[in-house]
Amino acid sequence: MAERSQNKPSPNPLLKTTKRKWVPRRRGWWRLFGWTAVCALLFLASLWLVPLPGEKGWSTVITDAEGTVIHAYLSTDDKWRMRTELGEISPLLQRAIIQKEDRWFYRHPGINPLAMARAFTRNIFSGRRTSGASTITMQVARSLAPGRRTYARKLLEIFRAFQLELRYSKDEILQMYLNHVPYGGNIEGVKSAAVLYFQKNPWHLSLAEVTALSVIPNRPNSLVMGRDNDRIIAERNRWLQYFREQGTFSESDIRDAIDEPLGAYRHAAPQELPHLSYKLKKSGAPIIPTWISRNTQFKAEKLVKDYVRGLQFQHIRQAAAIVIDNRTNRVLAYVGSADFKDSTDGGQVNGAAAIRQPGSTLKPLLYGMCIDKGLLTPKMIITDAAVNYGGYAPENYDKKFNGYVSMDYALSHSLNIPAVKSLRALGKDAFITQLSSLHFRQVQRDRKKLGLSMILGGCGTTLEELTALFAGLAREGVYQWPAYTQNDSLQPKQRMLSAGACFLLDDILSKVNRPDFPLNWAATEKMPRIAWKTGTSYGRRDAWSIGYNKHYTIGVWAGNFSGQGVASLSGAEVATPLLFRLFNTIDYDNEKEWFQQPAEVAVRAVCPVTGLLPGEHCEQTVTDYFIPLVSGTQTCHHLQEIAVSADESISYCNSCRPATGYKKLLYQLYDADMQAWLAERHIVYKKVPPHNPACETIFRDAAPQIKSPQADAEYLIERKNPEPLQLVCQAGSDVSKVHWYINNRFYKTAELGQKVFFVPEEGPVKISCTDDKGRNKDVWIRVRYMD
């Protein structure tokens, strides 16, 4: 047993050693694998967590309706860096750039390991940098944070290339490359190069032009377009041969590209549409696409410039115009001044956006609102006679009064007093609220300051606002702020007037037999069929003419940016001829389409004296448009049957009429303002005899009404040059004279309607008016003198 145990073989030491070392080695591999996984996860996390440098600031670019760049501004770092959108990268441009710069672009993860290895080997053996291996993604990383080329910088570019590939699509990376690639000087990006060298957008570049541009970034200082075109052609053709060998493009395309000459040079950046471009630039967007039609814009600019040149001898130096397509609500042309580069009268001022007094251009909206409120119809009569509303006494443009006028006559002849009366009937606040809702910003700001004079131009508006307003008339009362850019297409719509009211306005404003038809419009020139309204501001500082048809609305302003008034400046004689010429140029053959009568408008017979439905004594009628269930249904009573004595010396009312000894006659009754108007013109009319002096009822209730000064009002008067106040009253038709008293002291006896003035004392003042029948009325005012 002992021998057997002694002869027992001992364990193999080699086997024991192998077992002891095998376990630690396995654990080491797992440890290495774990650390590798942790590093990979940290690397992936860093790709997400480490911020990428942002893209540099863009040049602001304004484009027309076709996408052509018409105005561009430098970026904040004074570079021409125009943003290229994905849709602007044509397949030709994409193939050429990828084939030349990085043909494995769509297959690698941001770096090309084989290309890097090849470049590293070549650089080691040559002892200098002879080959690069930067992919398009790596070039984008370098352009986002440029710096000295070192191996550490290259490692950083590789890291950022992975970041870019993780965060962006391949097409987006290609877009970033084309946006930042340098083309010499301060030009960056293929769009900037295409616009400044070839004056076209990237998608319009030919194969020869694309290839010529692609060789510049490698040597931007030695290959300068316009200076080194022969060398650029040689380098271009070398790459075209490479494209031929690779089969990138067809043989015919390569042959045409090689034969294409290169005459490009650096042009100035586009500077068209200066006023609107500057206005839109404030939005901060890199690309602002407008709806401007270059053809329409060029025509409008030339017409405005040539027309104003002919007004220089009248000291009228500026004009502005806006053209809106009524079918799409797009602004097709925008002219802010006659010449942007003319500094003699502020050519860089934007006359289309400047706040000016609108003259009479707001009257169509007012009358349209009165129609929709049932206050007026075209043939309804308004008195055009002297009025005084709390010290405000409006006058017509020609300083004359016309007596009884119809609404359509008042609008077509732009009479002021009927407009003021209509605004008073409608309500000033309702009119201001409507204008505020229609983007009249200055009116909104001044709403507490405005009075009845606003309808005659006593407010602030712009040509933009007025042209948009009239475009709403052309669209049957549907208002929408015009689309200046292609991002404005979803502007909200609102109904400002009914289609029926707009049709009535169209009919009135399209008549040519009116005083604001330009006298200097030559008979040989074609008269466009349009509806239009003119306006002339106080002091003849602004001339307006705004017209429309089914297709277009055009607004015109003329004057001086300095605010200088000119005696010959008027909407009819200065602004309207330019309006007509713009329509004849932009929409010459526009006779075929016109506004049709909507179903909501009907025709009825009315009395020609009042425009109301005929009464029992109306002998004649005329036809008038009206809107059923909206227009008023009041019956005419302009002729009234009045009981008079047998000798027609006195009249009776129902209270004092005797049982016998009287007769009934028809008399036309006139308001006090019309009585005064008739008396001033010595027009004889059949007057109602004085009322029965024995009647107590009429003398108790028919006291004269003092219209001026206004009761309980405060008047401020300059002490050095005191301006007298006018005494105005309204009395019955049986009154011929009135007696005025100031602070219970007799002042003056006057004929009814006679103008009477007085200079009041400071402090409270009592004013009394007694008619020749003994009826009396008192009012109190307060007067304060200013030094």
PDB file of C-alpha atoms in Angstrom, residues 476-731:
ATOM      1  CA  GLU A 476     -67.775  92.306 -53.740  1.00  0.00           C
ATOM      2  CA  GLY A 477     -67.102  93.561 -50.240  1.00  0.00           C
ATOM      3  CA  VAL A 478     -64.824  90.784 -49.006  1.00  0.00           C
ATOM      4  CA  TYR A 479     -61.759  92.395 -47.453  1.00  0.00           C
ATOM      5  CA  GLN A 480     -58.430  90.647 -47.069  1.00  0.00           C
ATOM      6  CA  TRP A 481     -55.064  92.243 -46.387  1.00  0.00           C
ATOM      7  CA  PRO A 482     -53.026  91.831 -49.596  1.00  0.00           C
ATOM      8  CA  ALA A 483     -50.421  89.086 -49.867  1.00  0.00           C
ATOM      9  CA  TYR A 484     -47.041  90.788 -50.216  1.00  0.00           C
ATOM     10  CA  THR A 485     -45.124  87.550 -49.668  1.00  0.00           C
ATOM     11  CA  GLN A 486     -45.909  83.944 -50.434  1.00  0.00           C
ATOM     12  CA  ASN A 487     -46.233  83.372 -46.692  1.00  0.00           C
ATOM     13  CA  ASP A 488     -49.145  85.843 -46.478  1.00  0.00           C
ATOM     14  CA  SER A 489     -51.610  83.760 -48.470  1.00  0.00           C
ATOM     15  CA  LEU A 490     -53.660  82.755 -45.420  1.00  0.00           C
ATOM     16  CA  GLN A 491     -54.639  86.259 -44.325  1.00  0.00           C
ATOM     17  CA  PRO A 492     -58.115  86.193 -42.739  1.00  0.00           C
ATOM     18  CA  LYS A 493     -61.085  87.430 -44.753  1.00  0.00           C
ATOM     19  CA  GLN A 494     -63.900  89.617 -43.495  1.00  0.00           C
ATOM     20  CA  ARG A 495     -66.963  91.143 -45.074  1.00  0.00           C
ATOM     21  CA  MET A 496     -66.767  94.915 -44.948  1.00  0.00           C
ATOM     22  CA  LEU A 497     -69.747  95.618 -47.235  1.00  0.00           C
ATOM     23  CA  SER A 498     -72.505  93.598 -48.838  1.00  0.00           C
ATOM     24  CA  ALA A 499     -72.183  92.554 -52.464  1.00  0.00           C
ATOM     25  CA  GLY A 500     -75.225  94.717 -53.201  1.00  0.00           C
ATOM     26  CA  ALA A 501     -73.675  97.859 -51.714  1.00  0.00           C
ATOM     27  CA  CYS A 502     -70.472  97.227 -53.676  1.00  0.00           C
ATOM     28  CA  PHE A 503     -72.423  96.878 -56.919  1.00  0.00           C
ATOM     29  CA  LEU A 504     -74.123 100.238 -56.331  1.00  0.00           C
ATOM     30  CA  LEU A 505     -70.721 101.822 -55.662  1.00  0.00           C
ATOM     31  CA  ASP A 506     -69.268 100.193 -58.787  1.00  0.00           C
ATOM     32  CA  ASP A 507     -72.061 101.726 -60.851  1.00  0.00           C
ATOM     33  CA  ILE A 508     -71.531 105.211 -59.401  1.00  0.00           C
ATOM     34  CA  LEU A 509     -67.723 105.247 -59.467  1.00  0.00           C
ATOM     35  CA  SER A 510     -67.458 103.988 -63.045  1.00  0.00           C
ATOM     36  CA  LYS A 511     -69.310 106.954 -64.536  1.00  0.00           C
ATOM     37  CA  VAL A 512     -67.101 109.267 -66.593  1.00  0.00           C
ATOM     38  CA  ASN A 513     -69.388 112.314 -66.610  1.00  0.00           C
ATOM     39  CA  ARG A 514     -67.998 113.765 -63.406  1.00  0.00           C
ATOM     40  CA  PRO A 515     -65.804 116.690 -62.368  1.00  0.00           C
ATOM     41  CA  ASP A 516     -62.816 114.598 -61.350  1.00  0.00           C
ATOM     42  CA  PHE A 517     -62.325 113.279 -64.877  1.00  0.00           C
ATOM     43  CA  PRO A 518     -58.910 114.681 -65.876  1.00  0.00           C
ATOM     44  CA  LEU A 519     -59.159 117.602 -68.274  1.00  0.00           C
ATOM     45  CA  ASN A 520     -55.696 116.848 -69.635  1.00  0.00           C
ATOM     46  CA  TRP A 521     -56.609 113.292 -70.651  1.00  0.00           C
ATOM     47  CA  ALA A 522     -56.073 113.283 -74.399  1.00  0.00           C
ATOM     48  CA  ALA A 523     -58.943 112.098 -76.577  1.00  0.00           C
ATOM     49  CA  THR A 524     -56.486 109.871 -78.456  1.00  0.00           C
ATOM     50  CA  GLU A 525     -55.690 107.881 -75.311  1.00  0.00           C
ATOM     51  CA  LYS A 526     -57.843 104.894 -74.472  1.00  0.00           C
ATOM     52  CA  MET A 527     -60.112 105.278 -71.468  1.00  0.00           C
ATOM     53  CA  PRO A 528     -59.964 102.103 -69.371  1.00  0.00           C
ATOM     54  CA  ARG A 529     -63.214 100.807 -67.967  1.00  0.00           C
ATOM     55  CA  ILE A 530     -62.672 101.129 -64.249  1.00  0.00           C
ATOM     56  CA  ALA A 531     -64.341 102.422 -61.125  1.00  0.00           C
ATOM     57  CA  TRP A 532     -62.207 105.024 -59.408  1.00  0.00           C
ATOM     58  CA  LYS A 533     -62.183 107.647 -56.682  1.00  0.00           C
ATOM     59  CA  THR A 534     -59.909 110.633 -56.297  1.00  0.00           C
ATOM     60  CA  GLY A 535     -58.822 112.624 -53.273  1.00  0.00           C
ATOM     61  CA  THR A 536     -56.925 115.819 -52.545  1.00  0.00           C
ATOM     62  CA  SER A 537     -55.668 116.570 -49.050  1.00  0.00           C
ATOM     63  CA  TYR A 538     -55.894 119.878 -47.213  1.00  0.00           C
ATOM     64  CA  GLY A 539     -53.345 122.369 -48.519  1.00  0.00           C
ATOM     65  CA  ARG A 540     -52.956 120.382 -51.761  1.00  0.00           C
ATOM     66  CA  ARG A 541     -50.157 118.280 -50.330  1.00  0.00           C
ATOM     67  CA  ASP A 542     -51.437 114.883 -51.484  1.00  0.00           C
ATOM     68  CA  ALA A 543     -53.165 113.744 -54.659  1.00  0.00           C
ATOM     69  CA  TRP A 544     -54.836 110.328 -54.726  1.00  0.00           C
ATOM     70  CA  SER A 545     -56.536 108.221 -57.346  1.00  0.00           C
ATOM     71  CA  ILE A 546     -57.490 104.608 -56.679  1.00  0.00           C
ATOM     72  CA  GLY A 547     -59.273 102.473 -59.249  1.00  0.00           C
ATOM     73  CA  TYR A 548     -60.333  98.914 -59.831  1.00  0.00           C
ATOM     74  CA  ASN A 549     -61.996  96.513 -62.236  1.00  0.00           C
ATOM     75  CA  LYS A 550     -62.548  92.755 -62.088  1.00  0.00           C
ATOM     76  CA  HIS A 551     -58.858  92.013 -62.577  1.00  0.00           C
ATOM     77  CA  TYR A 552     -56.787  94.636 -60.793  1.00  0.00           C
ATOM     78  CA  THR A 553     -56.846  97.356 -58.158  1.00  0.00           C
ATOM     79  CA  ILE A 554     -54.299 100.140 -58.602  1.00  0.00           C
ATOM     80  CA  GLY A 555     -53.581 102.881 -56.089  1.00  0.00           C
ATOM     81  CA  VAL A 556     -51.688 106.062 -56.994  1.00  0.00           C
ATOM     82  CA  TRP A 557     -50.362 108.849 -54.789  1.00  0.00           C
ATOM     83  CA  ALA A 558     -48.571 111.988 -56.010  1.00  0.00           C
ATOM     84  CA  GLY A 559     -47.040 114.934 -54.196  1.00  0.00           C
ATOM     85  CA  ASN A 560     -43.848 115.846 -52.374  1.00  0.00           C
ATOM     86  CA  PHE A 561     -42.288 113.978 -49.482  1.00  0.00           C
ATOM     87  CA  SER A 562     -41.311 117.345 -48.032  1.00  0.00           C
ATOM     88  CA  GLY A 563     -45.011 118.097 -47.507  1.00  0.00           C
ATOM     89  CA  GLN A 564     -44.868 121.114 -49.812  1.00  0.00           C
ATOM     90  CA  GLY A 565     -48.291 122.037 -51.162  1.00  0.00           C
ATOM     91  CA  VAL A 566     -48.718 122.861 -54.838  1.00  0.00           C
ATOM     92  CA  ALA A 567     -51.613 124.899 -56.227  1.00  0.00           C
ATOM     93  CA  SER A 568     -51.987 122.625 -59.265  1.00  0.00           C
ATOM     94  CA  LEU A 569     -51.903 119.393 -57.249  1.00  0.00           C
ATOM     95  CA  SER A 570     -55.199 117.481 -57.272  1.00  0.00           C
ATOM     96  CA  GLY A 571     -56.310 113.910 -57.473  1.00  0.00           C
ATOM     97  CA  ALA A 572     -58.199 114.488 -60.714  1.00  0.00           C
ATOM     98  CA  GLU A 573     -55.540 116.341 -62.680  1.00  0.00           C
ATOM     99  CA  VAL A 574     -52.340 114.789 -61.320  1.00  0.00           C
ATOM    100  CA  ALA A 575     -52.972 111.301 -59.926  1.00  0.00           C
ATOM    101  CA  THR A 576     -55.771 110.068 -62.217  1.00  0.00           C
ATOM    102  CA  PRO A 577     -53.860 110.352 -65.550  1.00  0.00           C
ATOM    103  CA  LEU A 578     -51.144 108.125 -64.093  1.00  0.00           C
ATOM    104  CA  LEU A 579     -53.821 105.700 -62.860  1.00  0.00           C
ATOM    105  CA  PHE A 580     -55.333 105.493 -66.353  1.00  0.00           C
ATOM    106  CA  ARG A 581     -51.940 104.873 -67.940  1.00  0.00           C
ATOM    107  CA  LEU A 582     -51.126 102.115 -65.505  1.00  0.00           C
ATOM    108  CA  PHE A 583     -54.425 100.373 -66.301  1.00  0.00           C
ATOM    109  CA  ASN A 584     -53.895 100.791 -70.041  1.00  0.00           C
ATOM    110  CA  THR A 585     -50.444  99.223 -69.735  1.00  0.00           C
ATOM    111  CA  ILE A 586     -51.217  96.398 -67.325  1.00  0.00           C
ATOM    112  CA  ASP A 587     -54.776  95.496 -68.390  1.00  0.00           C
ATOM    113  CA  TYR A 588     -55.391  97.098 -71.772  1.00  0.00           C
ATOM    114  CA  ASP A 589     -58.206  94.894 -73.060  1.00  0.00           C
ATOM    115  CA  ASN A 590     -60.465  94.867 -70.013  1.00  0.00           C
ATOM    116  CA  GLU A 591     -63.809  95.703 -71.596  1.00  0.00           C
ATOM    117  CA  LYS A 592     -65.165  92.151 -71.637  1.00  0.00           C
ATOM    118  CA  GLU A 593     -65.674  91.550 -67.910  1.00  0.00           C
ATOM    119  CA  TRP A 594     -67.539  93.847 -65.567  1.00  0.00           C
ATOM    120  CA  PHE A 595     -69.409  93.563 -62.304  1.00  0.00           C
ATOM    121  CA  GLN A 596     -72.811  91.915 -62.585  1.00  0.00           C
ATOM    122  CA  GLN A 597     -75.899  92.906 -60.602  1.00  0.00           C
ATOM    123  CA  PRO A 598     -76.216  90.494 -57.669  1.00  0.00           C
ATOM    124  CA  ALA A 599     -79.501  88.813 -56.848  1.00  0.00           C
ATOM    125  CA  GLU A 600     -79.858  90.836 -53.649  1.00  0.00           C
ATOM    126  CA  VAL A 601     -80.176  94.111 -55.587  1.00  0.00           C
ATOM    127  CA  ALA A 602     -83.501  95.140 -57.105  1.00  0.00           C
ATOM    128  CA  VAL A 603     -84.983  98.212 -58.799  1.00  0.00           C
ATOM    129  CA  ARG A 604     -87.894 100.339 -57.605  1.00  0.00           C
ATOM    130  CA  ALA A 605     -89.613 103.613 -58.451  1.00  0.00           C
ATOM    131  CA  VAL A 606     -88.941 106.570 -56.149  1.00  0.00           C
ATOM    132  CA  CYS A 607     -89.839 110.227 -55.992  1.00  0.00           C
ATOM    133  CA  PRO A 608     -87.132 112.325 -57.740  1.00  0.00           C
ATOM    134  CA  VAL A 609     -87.478 115.108 -55.151  1.00  0.00           C
ATOM    135  CA  THR A 610     -86.577 112.991 -52.094  1.00  0.00           C
ATOM    136  CA  GLY A 611     -85.525 109.572 -53.401  1.00  0.00           C
ATOM    137  CA  LEU A 612     -88.146 107.988 -51.133  1.00  0.00           C
ATOM    138  CA  LEU A 613     -91.047 105.757 -52.103  1.00  0.00           C
ATOM    139  CA  PRO A 614     -93.676 107.867 -53.895  1.00  0.00           C
ATOM    140  CA  GLY A 615     -96.345 109.425 -51.679  1.00  0.00           C
ATOM    141  CA  GLU A 616     -99.920 110.310 -52.588  1.00  0.00           C
ATOM    142  CA  HIS A 617     -98.896 113.725 -53.935  1.00  0.00           C
ATOM    143  CA  CYS A 618     -95.792 112.656 -55.945  1.00  0.00           C
ATOM    144  CA  GLU A 619     -96.515 113.119 -59.652  1.00  0.00           C
ATOM    145  CA  GLN A 620     -93.227 111.830 -61.135  1.00  0.00           C
ATOM    146  CA  THR A 621     -90.953 108.877 -60.408  1.00  0.00           C
ATOM    147  CA  VAL A 622     -87.481 107.672 -61.330  1.00  0.00           C
ATOM    148  CA  THR A 623     -85.939 104.209 -60.996  1.00  0.00           C
ATOM    149  CA  ASP A 624     -83.486 103.495 -58.219  1.00  0.00           C
ATOM    150  CA  TYR A 625     -81.458 100.507 -57.062  1.00  0.00           C
ATOM    151  CA  PHE A 626     -82.217  99.208 -53.593  1.00  0.00           C
ATOM    152  CA  ILE A 627     -81.582  96.169 -51.388  1.00  0.00           C
ATOM    153  CA  PRO A 628     -84.843  94.508 -50.289  1.00  0.00           C
ATOM    154  CA  LEU A 629     -85.270  94.106 -46.533  1.00  0.00           C
ATOM    155  CA  VAL A 630     -82.330  96.498 -46.004  1.00  0.00           C
ATOM    156  CA  SER A 631     -83.102  99.775 -47.740  1.00  0.00           C
ATOM    157  CA  GLY A 632     -85.554 102.114 -46.060  1.00  0.00           C
ATOM    158  CA  THR A 633     -89.252 102.024 -46.919  1.00  0.00           C
ATOM    159  CA  GLN A 634     -90.149 105.549 -45.854  1.00  0.00           C
ATOM    160  CA  THR A 635     -92.796 107.259 -47.990  1.00  0.00           C
ATOM    161  CA  CYS A 636     -92.192 110.679 -49.503  1.00  0.00           C
ATOM    162  CA  HIS A 637     -93.972 113.622 -47.831  1.00  0.00           C
ATOM    163  CA  HIS A 638     -92.185 116.522 -49.489  1.00  0.00           C
ATOM    164  CA  LEU A 639     -95.600 117.941 -50.402  1.00  0.00           C
ATOM    165  CA  GLN A 640     -97.924 118.452 -47.470  1.00  0.00           C
ATOM    166  CA  GLU A 641    -101.536 119.587 -47.434  1.00  0.00           C
ATOM    167  CA  ILE A 642    -101.849 122.645 -45.162  1.00  0.00           C
ATOM    168  CA  ALA A 643    -104.995 124.499 -44.158  1.00  0.00           C
ATOM    169  CA  VAL A 644    -104.813 128.242 -44.906  1.00  0.00           C
ATOM    170  CA  SER A 645    -107.226 131.119 -44.706  1.00  0.00           C
ATOM    171  CA  ALA A 646    -109.319 132.008 -47.724  1.00  0.00           C
ATOM    172  CA  ASP A 647    -106.923 134.827 -48.621  1.00  0.00           C
ATOM    173  CA  GLU A 648    -103.868 132.586 -47.937  1.00  0.00           C
ATOM    174  CA  SER A 649    -102.495 135.066 -45.409  1.00  0.00           C
ATOM    175  CA  ILE A 650    -102.288 132.682 -42.432  1.00  0.00           C
ATOM    176  CA  SER A 651    -102.012 128.933 -41.915  1.00  0.00           C
ATOM    177  CA  TYR A 652    -103.724 126.677 -39.394  1.00  0.00           C
ATOM    178  CA  CYS A 653    -102.800 123.570 -37.508  1.00  0.00           C
ATOM    179  CA  ASN A 654    -105.267 120.991 -36.289  1.00  0.00           C
ATOM    180  CA  SER A 655    -105.521 122.794 -32.954  1.00  0.00           C
ATOM    181  CA  CYS A 656    -106.512 126.206 -34.313  1.00  0.00           C
ATOM    182  CA  ARG A 657    -108.188 125.402 -37.634  1.00  0.00           C
ATOM    183  CA  PRO A 658    -111.674 126.971 -37.811  1.00  0.00           C
ATOM    184  CA  ALA A 659    -114.722 124.975 -38.713  1.00  0.00           C
ATOM    185  CA  THR A 660    -115.252 126.935 -41.931  1.00  0.00           C
ATOM    186  CA  GLY A 661    -113.606 129.655 -43.973  1.00  0.00           C
ATOM    187  CA  TYR A 662    -110.347 127.869 -44.859  1.00  0.00           C
ATOM    188  CA  LYS A 663    -108.955 125.838 -47.745  1.00  0.00           C
ATOM    189  CA  LYS A 664    -106.272 123.212 -48.168  1.00  0.00           C
ATOM    190  CA  LEU A 665    -103.226 123.750 -50.423  1.00  0.00           C
ATOM    191  CA  LEU A 666    -100.094 121.718 -51.179  1.00  0.00           C
ATOM    192  CA  TYR A 667     -96.797 123.192 -50.028  1.00  0.00           C
ATOM    193  CA  GLN A 668     -93.254 121.850 -50.337  1.00  0.00           C
ATOM    194  CA  LEU A 669     -91.601 122.026 -46.934  1.00  0.00           C
ATOM    195  CA  TYR A 670     -87.959 123.043 -46.622  1.00  0.00           C
ATOM    196  CA  ASP A 671     -85.568 122.554 -43.716  1.00  0.00           C
ATOM    197  CA  ALA A 672     -83.970 125.616 -42.174  1.00  0.00           C
ATOM    198  CA  ASP A 673     -80.634 125.102 -43.955  1.00  0.00           C
ATOM    199  CA  MET A 674     -82.395 124.865 -47.328  1.00  0.00           C
ATOM    200  CA  GLN A 675     -84.460 127.944 -46.574  1.00  0.00           C
ATOM    201  CA  ALA A 676     -81.228 129.835 -45.978  1.00  0.00           C
ATOM    202  CA  TRP A 677     -79.724 128.375 -49.176  1.00  0.00           C
ATOM    203  CA  LEU A 678     -82.739 129.484 -51.223  1.00  0.00           C
ATOM    204  CA  ALA A 679     -82.741 132.925 -49.629  1.00  0.00           C
ATOM    205  CA  GLU A 680     -79.029 133.475 -50.363  1.00  0.00           C
ATOM    206  CA  ARG A 681     -79.644 132.738 -54.044  1.00  0.00           C
ATOM    207  CA  HIS A 682     -82.864 134.766 -54.139  1.00  0.00           C
ATOM    208  CA  ILE A 683     -84.775 131.734 -55.341  1.00  0.00           C
ATOM    209  CA  VAL A 684     -88.498 132.328 -55.008  1.00  0.00           C
ATOM    210  CA  TYR A 685     -90.546 129.427 -53.731  1.00  0.00           C
ATOM    211  CA  LYS A 686     -94.056 129.013 -52.421  1.00  0.00           C
ATOM    212  CA  LYS A 687     -93.860 129.709 -48.692  1.00  0.00           C
ATOM    213  CA  VAL A 688     -96.255 128.503 -46.058  1.00  0.00           C
ATOM    214  CA  PRO A 689     -98.167 131.565 -44.738  1.00  0.00           C
ATOM    215  CA  PRO A 690     -97.394 132.658 -41.156  1.00  0.00           C
ATOM    216  CA  HIS A 691     -99.120 130.572 -38.583  1.00  0.00           C
ATOM    217  CA  ASN A 692    -102.326 131.715 -36.944  1.00  0.00           C
ATOM    218  CA  PRO A 693    -101.149 134.260 -34.316  1.00  0.00           C
ATOM    219  CA  ALA A 694    -104.006 133.237 -32.056  1.00  0.00           C
ATOM    220  CA  CYS A 695    -102.722 129.645 -31.837  1.00  0.00           C
ATOM    221  CA  GLU A 696    -101.221 128.902 -28.454  1.00  0.00           C
ATOM    222  CA  THR A 697     -99.878 125.403 -29.206  1.00  0.00           C
ATOM    223  CA  ILE A 698     -97.456 126.273 -32.014  1.00  0.00           C
ATOM    224  CA  PHE A 699     -96.009 129.287 -30.229  1.00  0.00           C
ATOM    225  CA  ARG A 700     -95.399 127.277 -27.118  1.00  0.00           C
ATOM    226  CA  ASP A 701     -93.578 124.407 -28.853  1.00  0.00           C
ATOM    227  CA  ALA A 702     -91.773 125.917 -31.878  1.00  0.00           C
ATOM    228  CA  ALA A 703     -89.030 128.061 -30.338  1.00  0.00           C
ATOM    229  CA  PRO A 704     -85.899 128.593 -32.489  1.00  0.00           C
ATOM    230  CA  GLN A 705     -83.022 126.132 -32.039  1.00  0.00           C
ATOM    231  CA  ILE A 706     -79.522 127.602 -31.517  1.00  0.00           C
ATOM    232  CA  LYS A 707     -77.061 125.504 -33.541  1.00  0.00           C
ATOM    233  CA  SER A 708     -73.977 127.654 -32.961  1.00  0.00           C
ATOM    234  CA  PRO A 709     -72.395 128.180 -30.495  1.00  0.00           C
ATOM    235  CA  GLN A 710     -72.991 124.703 -29.114  1.00  0.00           C
ATOM    236  CA  ALA A 711     -74.665 124.573 -25.721  1.00  0.00           C
ATOM    237  CA  ASP A 712     -72.409 123.886 -22.728  1.00  0.00           C
ATOM    238  CA  ALA A 713     -69.267 123.963 -24.890  1.00  0.00           C
ATOM    239  CA  GLU A 714     -65.978 125.633 -23.951  1.00  0.00           C
ATOM    240  CA  TYR A 715     -64.287 127.866 -26.548  1.00  0.00           C
ATOM    241  CA  LEU A 716     -60.596 128.806 -26.459  1.00  0.00           C
ATOM    242  CA  ILE A 717     -59.810 132.161 -28.089  1.00  0.00           C
ATOM    243  CA  GLU A 718     -56.473 133.848 -28.657  1.00  0.00           C
ATOM    244  CA  ARG A 719     -56.230 137.083 -26.743  1.00  0.00           C
ATOM    245  CA  LYS A 720     -54.141 138.890 -29.377  1.00  0.00           C
ATOM    246  CA  ASN A 721     -56.207 137.838 -32.388  1.00  0.00           C
ATOM    247  CA  PRO A 722     -59.672 136.918 -31.114  1.00  0.00           C
ATOM    248  CA  GLU A 723     -61.700 135.024 -33.692  1.00  0.00           C
ATOM    249  CA  PRO A 724     -65.436 135.808 -33.580  1.00  0.00           C
ATOM    250  CA  LEU A 725     -68.041 133.097 -33.047  1.00  0.00           C
ATOM    251  CA  GLN A 726     -70.900 132.639 -35.486  1.00  0.00           C
ATOM    252  CA  LEU A 727     -74.512 132.783 -34.320  1.00  0.00           C
ATOM    253  CA  VAL A 728     -76.671 130.221 -36.128  1.00  0.00           C
ATOM    254  CA  CYS A 729     -80.251 129.175 -35.425  1.00  0.00           C
ATOM    255  CA  GLN A 730     -83.004 127.130 -37.030  1.00  0.00           C
ATOM    256  CA  ALA A 731     -86.568 128.410 -36.884  1.00  0.00           C
TER     257      ALA A 731
END
